[in-house]
Short mmCIF file of C-alpha atoms and ligand atoms in Angstrom, two decimals:
data_model
loop_
_atom_site.label_atom_id
_atom_site.label_comp_id
_atom_site.label_asym_id
_atom_site.label_seq_id
_atom_site.Cartn_x
_atom_site.Cartn_y
_atom_site.Cartn_z
CA UNK A 15 0.00 0.00 0.00
CA UNK A 16 2.68 2.50 1.08
CA UNK A 17 4.82 1.52 -1.88
CA UNK A 18 1.89 2.11 -4.23
CA UNK A 19 1.38 5.62 -2.82
CA UNK A 20 5.09 6.49 -3.00
CA UNK A 21 5.25 5.29 -6.58
CA UNK A 22 2.12 7.32 -7.30
CA UNK A 23 4.03 10.44 -6.24
CA UNK A 24 6.82 9.51 -8.66
CA UNK A 25 4.39 8.88 -11.53
CA UNK A 26 2.68 12.26 -10.94
CA UNK A 27 6.06 13.95 -10.76
CA UNK A 28 7.40 12.53 -14.02
CA UNK A 29 4.11 13.14 -15.85
CA UNK A 30 3.92 16.82 -14.83
CA UNK A 31 7.65 17.32 -15.43
CA UNK A 32 7.02 16.37 -19.07
CA UNK A 33 3.86 18.53 -19.24
CA UNK A 34 5.50 21.69 -17.80
CA UNK A 35 8.76 21.14 -19.73
CA UNK A 36 6.78 20.99 -22.99
CA UNK A 37 4.58 23.99 -22.13
CA UNK A 38 7.71 26.07 -21.42
CA UNK A 39 8.61 25.95 -25.14
CA UNK A 40 5.36 27.79 -25.96
CA UNK A 41 4.67 30.06 -22.97
CA UNK A 42 8.14 31.01 -21.70
CA UNK A 43 8.60 34.27 -19.80
CA UNK A 44 12.41 34.21 -19.71
CA UNK A 45 13.53 32.11 -22.70
CA UNK A 46 15.59 29.84 -20.44
CA UNK A 47 18.80 28.73 -22.16
CA UNK A 48 20.37 25.23 -22.40
CA UNK A 49 17.09 23.60 -21.54
CA UNK A 50 18.16 20.04 -22.34
CA UNK A 51 21.48 20.43 -20.48
CA UNK A 52 19.46 21.67 -17.52
CA UNK A 53 17.03 18.76 -17.79
CA UNK A 54 19.92 16.28 -17.88
CA UNK A 55 21.86 17.91 -15.04
CA UNK A 56 18.87 18.33 -12.72
CA UNK A 57 17.64 14.81 -13.53
CA UNK A 58 21.03 13.50 -12.32
CA UNK A 59 20.38 15.39 -9.08
CA UNK A 60 16.90 13.87 -8.80
CA UNK A 61 18.01 10.29 -9.51
CA UNK A 62 20.87 10.53 -7.00
CA UNK A 63 18.53 12.06 -4.37
CA UNK A 64 15.77 9.51 -4.97
CA UNK A 65 18.19 6.61 -4.44
CA UNK A 66 19.74 8.04 -1.25
CA UNK A 67 16.37 9.20 0.14
CA UNK A 68 15.10 5.60 0.16
CA UNK A 69 17.13 5.16 3.38
CA UNK A 70 15.48 7.90 5.53
CA UNK A 71 12.11 7.10 3.93
CA UNK A 72 12.24 3.41 4.83
CA UNK A 73 13.98 3.71 8.19
CA UNK A 74 12.56 6.98 9.51
CA UNK A 75 9.51 8.45 7.78
CA UNK A 76 7.53 5.26 7.21
CA UNK A 77 8.04 3.82 10.74
CA UNK A 78 7.07 7.23 12.22
CA UNK A 79 3.93 7.33 10.06
CA UNK A 80 2.98 3.79 11.08
CA UNK A 81 3.65 4.34 14.80
CA UNK A 82 1.71 7.63 14.78
CA UNK A 83 -1.26 6.12 12.95
CA UNK A 84 -1.38 2.90 14.99
CA UNK A 85 -1.24 4.70 18.34
CA UNK A 86 -3.22 7.83 17.47
CA UNK A 87 -0.40 10.06 18.66
CA UNK A 88 -0.36 13.81 18.09
CA UNK A 89 -2.31 17.02 18.48
CA UNK A 90 -4.98 16.19 15.91
CA UNK A 91 -5.84 12.95 17.69
CA UNK A 92 -6.54 14.58 21.04
CA UNK A 93 -9.93 15.82 19.86
CA UNK A 94 -12.61 13.84 18.03
CA UNK A 95 -12.65 15.34 14.54
CA UNK A 96 -14.19 13.60 11.59
CA UNK A 97 -11.61 12.55 9.03
CA UNK A 98 -12.27 15.36 6.54
CA UNK A 99 -11.79 18.09 9.18
CA UNK A 100 -8.66 16.34 10.43
CA UNK A 101 -7.31 16.05 6.87
CA UNK A 102 -7.91 19.75 6.09
CA UNK A 103 -6.34 20.84 9.39
CA UNK A 104 -3.34 18.57 8.86
CA UNK A 105 -2.83 19.91 5.33
CA UNK A 106 -2.93 23.54 6.50
CA UNK A 107 -0.64 22.87 9.48
CA UNK A 108 1.88 21.04 7.28
CA UNK A 109 1.95 23.94 4.85
CA UNK A 110 2.38 26.40 7.73
CA UNK A 111 5.28 24.30 9.07
CA UNK A 112 6.91 24.14 5.63
CA UNK A 113 6.70 27.91 5.29
CA UNK A 114 8.74 28.22 8.50
CA UNK A 115 11.16 25.51 7.45
CA UNK A 116 11.87 27.37 4.21
CA UNK A 117 12.18 30.67 6.09
CA UNK A 118 14.60 29.06 8.54
CA UNK A 119 16.63 27.74 5.59
CA UNK A 120 17.28 31.35 4.63
CA UNK A 121 17.87 32.73 8.12
CA UNK A 122 20.12 30.06 9.61
CA UNK A 123 23.68 29.89 8.25
CA UNK A 124 24.02 26.12 8.59
CA UNK A 125 20.72 25.40 6.79
CA UNK A 126 21.46 28.05 4.13
CA UNK A 127 24.67 26.20 3.17
CA UNK A 128 22.48 23.35 1.88
CA UNK A 129 19.50 25.36 0.61
CA UNK A 130 21.84 27.70 -1.29
CA UNK A 131 22.45 24.89 -3.80
CA UNK A 132 18.83 25.32 -4.94
CA UNK A 133 19.52 29.06 -5.39
CA UNK A 134 22.84 28.59 -7.24
CA UNK A 135 20.75 28.10 -10.37
CA UNK A 136 21.15 31.28 -12.44
CA UNK A 137 17.94 30.56 -14.34
CA UNK A 138 14.68 28.96 -13.29
CA UNK A 139 12.43 26.47 -14.99
CA UNK A 140 10.54 23.31 -14.03
CA UNK A 141 13.84 21.40 -13.71
CA UNK A 142 14.88 23.72 -10.84
CA UNK A 143 12.28 21.87 -8.76
CA UNK A 144 14.61 18.82 -8.95
CA UNK A 145 17.59 20.78 -7.69
CA UNK A 146 17.96 20.21 -3.95
CA UNK A 147 21.05 19.20 -2.01
CA UNK A 148 20.68 15.74 -0.46
CA UNK A 149 21.61 17.28 2.92
CA UNK A 150 18.58 19.57 2.78
CA UNK A 151 16.33 16.63 1.91
CA UNK A 152 17.65 14.54 4.81
CA UNK A 153 17.22 17.44 7.28
CA UNK A 154 13.72 17.99 5.89
CA UNK A 155 12.81 14.31 6.40
CA UNK A 156 13.82 14.60 10.08
CA UNK A 157 11.69 17.75 10.34
CA UNK A 158 8.76 15.95 8.64
CA UNK A 159 9.03 13.04 11.08
CA UNK A 160 8.80 15.39 14.07
CA UNK A 161 5.79 17.10 12.47
CA UNK A 162 3.99 13.83 11.77
CA UNK A 163 4.30 12.55 15.33
CA UNK A 164 3.67 15.94 16.97
CA UNK A 165 0.64 16.85 14.84
CA UNK A 166 -0.66 13.29 14.35
CA UNK A 167 -0.81 13.52 10.56
CA UNK A 168 -2.73 10.61 8.96
CA UNK A 169 -0.57 8.69 6.48
CA UNK A 170 -2.90 9.27 3.49
CA UNK A 171 -2.97 13.02 4.20
CA UNK A 172 0.81 13.18 4.47
CA UNK A 173 1.26 11.45 1.11
CA UNK A 174 -1.46 13.62 -0.47
CA UNK A 175 0.33 16.73 0.87
CA UNK A 176 3.64 15.49 -0.54
CA UNK A 177 2.09 14.98 -3.98
CA UNK A 178 0.48 18.45 -3.99
CA UNK A 179 3.73 19.99 -2.68
CA UNK A 180 5.79 18.51 -5.50
CA UNK A 181 3.20 19.54 -8.12
CA UNK A 182 3.16 23.04 -6.66
CA UNK A 183 6.99 23.15 -6.79
CA UNK A 184 6.96 22.11 -10.45
CA UNK A 185 4.31 24.71 -11.28
CA UNK A 186 5.90 27.66 -9.48
CA UNK A 187 9.41 26.92 -10.78
CA UNK A 188 8.17 26.52 -14.36
CA UNK A 189 9.25 29.18 -16.84
CA UNK A 190 5.64 30.01 -17.72
CA UNK A 191 4.01 33.34 -18.36
CA UNK A 192 0.46 33.54 -17.06
CA UNK A 193 -1.73 36.50 -18.04
CA UNK A 194 -1.06 39.27 -15.50
CA UNK A 195 -4.62 39.50 -14.15
CA UNK A 196 -4.92 35.72 -13.71
CA UNK A 197 -1.53 35.57 -11.99
CA UNK A 198 -2.57 38.31 -9.60
CA UNK A 199 -5.78 36.50 -8.66
CA UNK A 200 -4.22 33.03 -8.29
CA UNK A 201 -1.24 34.29 -6.29
CA UNK A 202 -3.62 35.54 -3.60
CA UNK A 203 -4.15 31.85 -2.80
CA UNK A 204 -1.29 29.74 -4.18
CA UNK A 205 2.30 30.29 -5.31
CA UNK A 206 2.59 31.11 -9.03
CA UNK A 207 5.69 31.13 -11.30
CA UNK A 208 5.96 34.93 -11.06
CA UNK A 209 5.52 34.84 -7.27
CA UNK A 210 8.35 32.32 -6.83
CA UNK A 211 10.57 34.18 -9.33
CA UNK A 212 10.65 36.96 -6.72
CA UNK A 213 12.17 34.43 -4.32
CA UNK A 214 14.91 33.41 -6.79
CA UNK A 215 16.25 36.92 -7.42
CA UNK A 216 19.83 37.86 -6.61
CA UNK A 217 18.28 40.94 -4.95
CA UNK A 218 18.35 40.03 -1.27
CA UNK A 219 15.14 41.81 -0.13
CA UNK A 220 12.91 39.69 -2.35
CA UNK A 221 15.05 36.54 -2.01
CA UNK A 222 14.76 36.61 1.78
CA UNK A 223 10.98 36.80 1.43
CA UNK A 224 8.20 35.01 -0.47
CA UNK A 225 8.81 31.69 1.32
CA UNK A 226 5.42 30.06 0.72
CA UNK A 227 5.40 26.55 -0.79
CA UNK A 228 1.71 26.09 -1.63
CA UNK A 229 -0.52 28.61 0.18
CA UNK A 230 0.59 32.24 0.00
CA UNK A 231 -1.36 33.28 3.09
CA UNK A 232 1.71 32.69 5.29
CA UNK A 233 3.71 35.40 3.53
CA UNK A 234 0.81 37.82 4.06
CA UNK A 235 0.39 36.84 7.72
CA UNK A 236 4.07 36.94 8.63
CA UNK A 237 5.05 40.01 6.59
CA UNK A 238 7.35 38.28 4.15
CA UNK A 239 5.70 39.28 0.90
CA UNK A 240 8.07 41.39 -1.23
CA UNK A 241 7.69 41.72 -4.97
CA UNK A 242 10.87 42.38 -6.96
CA UNK A 243 10.83 44.75 -9.92
CA UNK A 244 11.05 43.51 -13.52
CA UNK A 245 14.81 44.10 -13.72
CA UNK A 246 15.44 42.14 -10.54
CA UNK A 247 13.23 39.29 -11.77
CA UNK A 248 15.51 38.90 -14.80
CA UNK A 249 18.67 38.45 -12.67
CA UNK A 250 18.26 35.15 -10.80
CA UNK A 251 20.42 33.08 -8.46
CA UNK A 252 23.02 34.32 -6.01
CA UNK A 253 26.14 36.42 -6.56
CA UNK A 254 28.25 33.39 -7.52
CA UNK A 255 27.43 32.75 -11.18
CA UNK A 256 29.71 29.81 -11.97
CA UNK A 257 28.01 26.94 -10.13
CA UNK A 258 24.87 26.48 -12.20
CA UNK A 259 26.20 23.11 -13.40
CA UNK A 260 28.69 20.61 -11.97
CA UNK A 261 27.43 17.77 -9.83
CA UNK A 262 30.45 17.44 -7.51
CA UNK A 263 30.80 21.23 -7.17
CA UNK A 264 27.20 21.42 -6.00
CA UNK A 265 27.50 18.39 -3.73
CA UNK A 266 30.57 19.89 -2.01
CA UNK A 267 29.14 23.41 -1.79
CA UNK A 268 27.75 23.25 1.81
CA UNK A 269 31.13 22.07 3.13
CA UNK A 270 33.23 24.81 1.53
CA UNK A 271 34.20 27.84 3.58
CA UNK A 272 33.45 30.98 1.65
ZN1 LIG B 316 14.62 29.49 -0.86
ZN1 LIG B 317 12.71 27.60 -5.62
#
């Protein structure tokens, strides 16, 4: 059962990767260069990460999910909610927690060393959603485990959240140009490509803001909504411009003193 759900996430991910990658050729806002090199390089990242992440998934996340569900541990199990209410609450609380995790990744020097690898990309398209340092993913799986047991997240809701989170990441990293008025309306609720472009700017004010992963309400509530101007949105990444590619360079990045 669990295996089926995990594979479902993978199937969704690959399907939408192909969909967004194809759409980017027709509705690009930045004319991202070297698209196939990027696809190849970031796919190497994803394959490497998927293989390594089997270990914390099998030995940490899944046992925590099973223990939590079997024993009804966690905040959401203290009160008698029906399943739908519990599922909605769990989804919102997970998204709230991920907002803070992302924010912490930018504020804390140790976490930034790993998260910076995602921001070393000097462009942004759907393949950027594959670009995460394995260290960040391992730290995030420990964080997820604490959340599951503390909140009492049902297994099906956790996997549903993970699927929506990865679809959202693909969508908001995609190099797609939505009509301005539609973008403005949608971004009041969920993260859009333009919204997340603000977060990938070299400009520090907008990069250290716009942390939302799915729901944008958290940026409104915690005063971290900062739109960049058009010029800033064209200059993406961090100041170092030479680490867009290079698997070993990126893998070593968190451990280099600079
Ligand atoms: Zn970030
Ligand atoms: Zn991003």
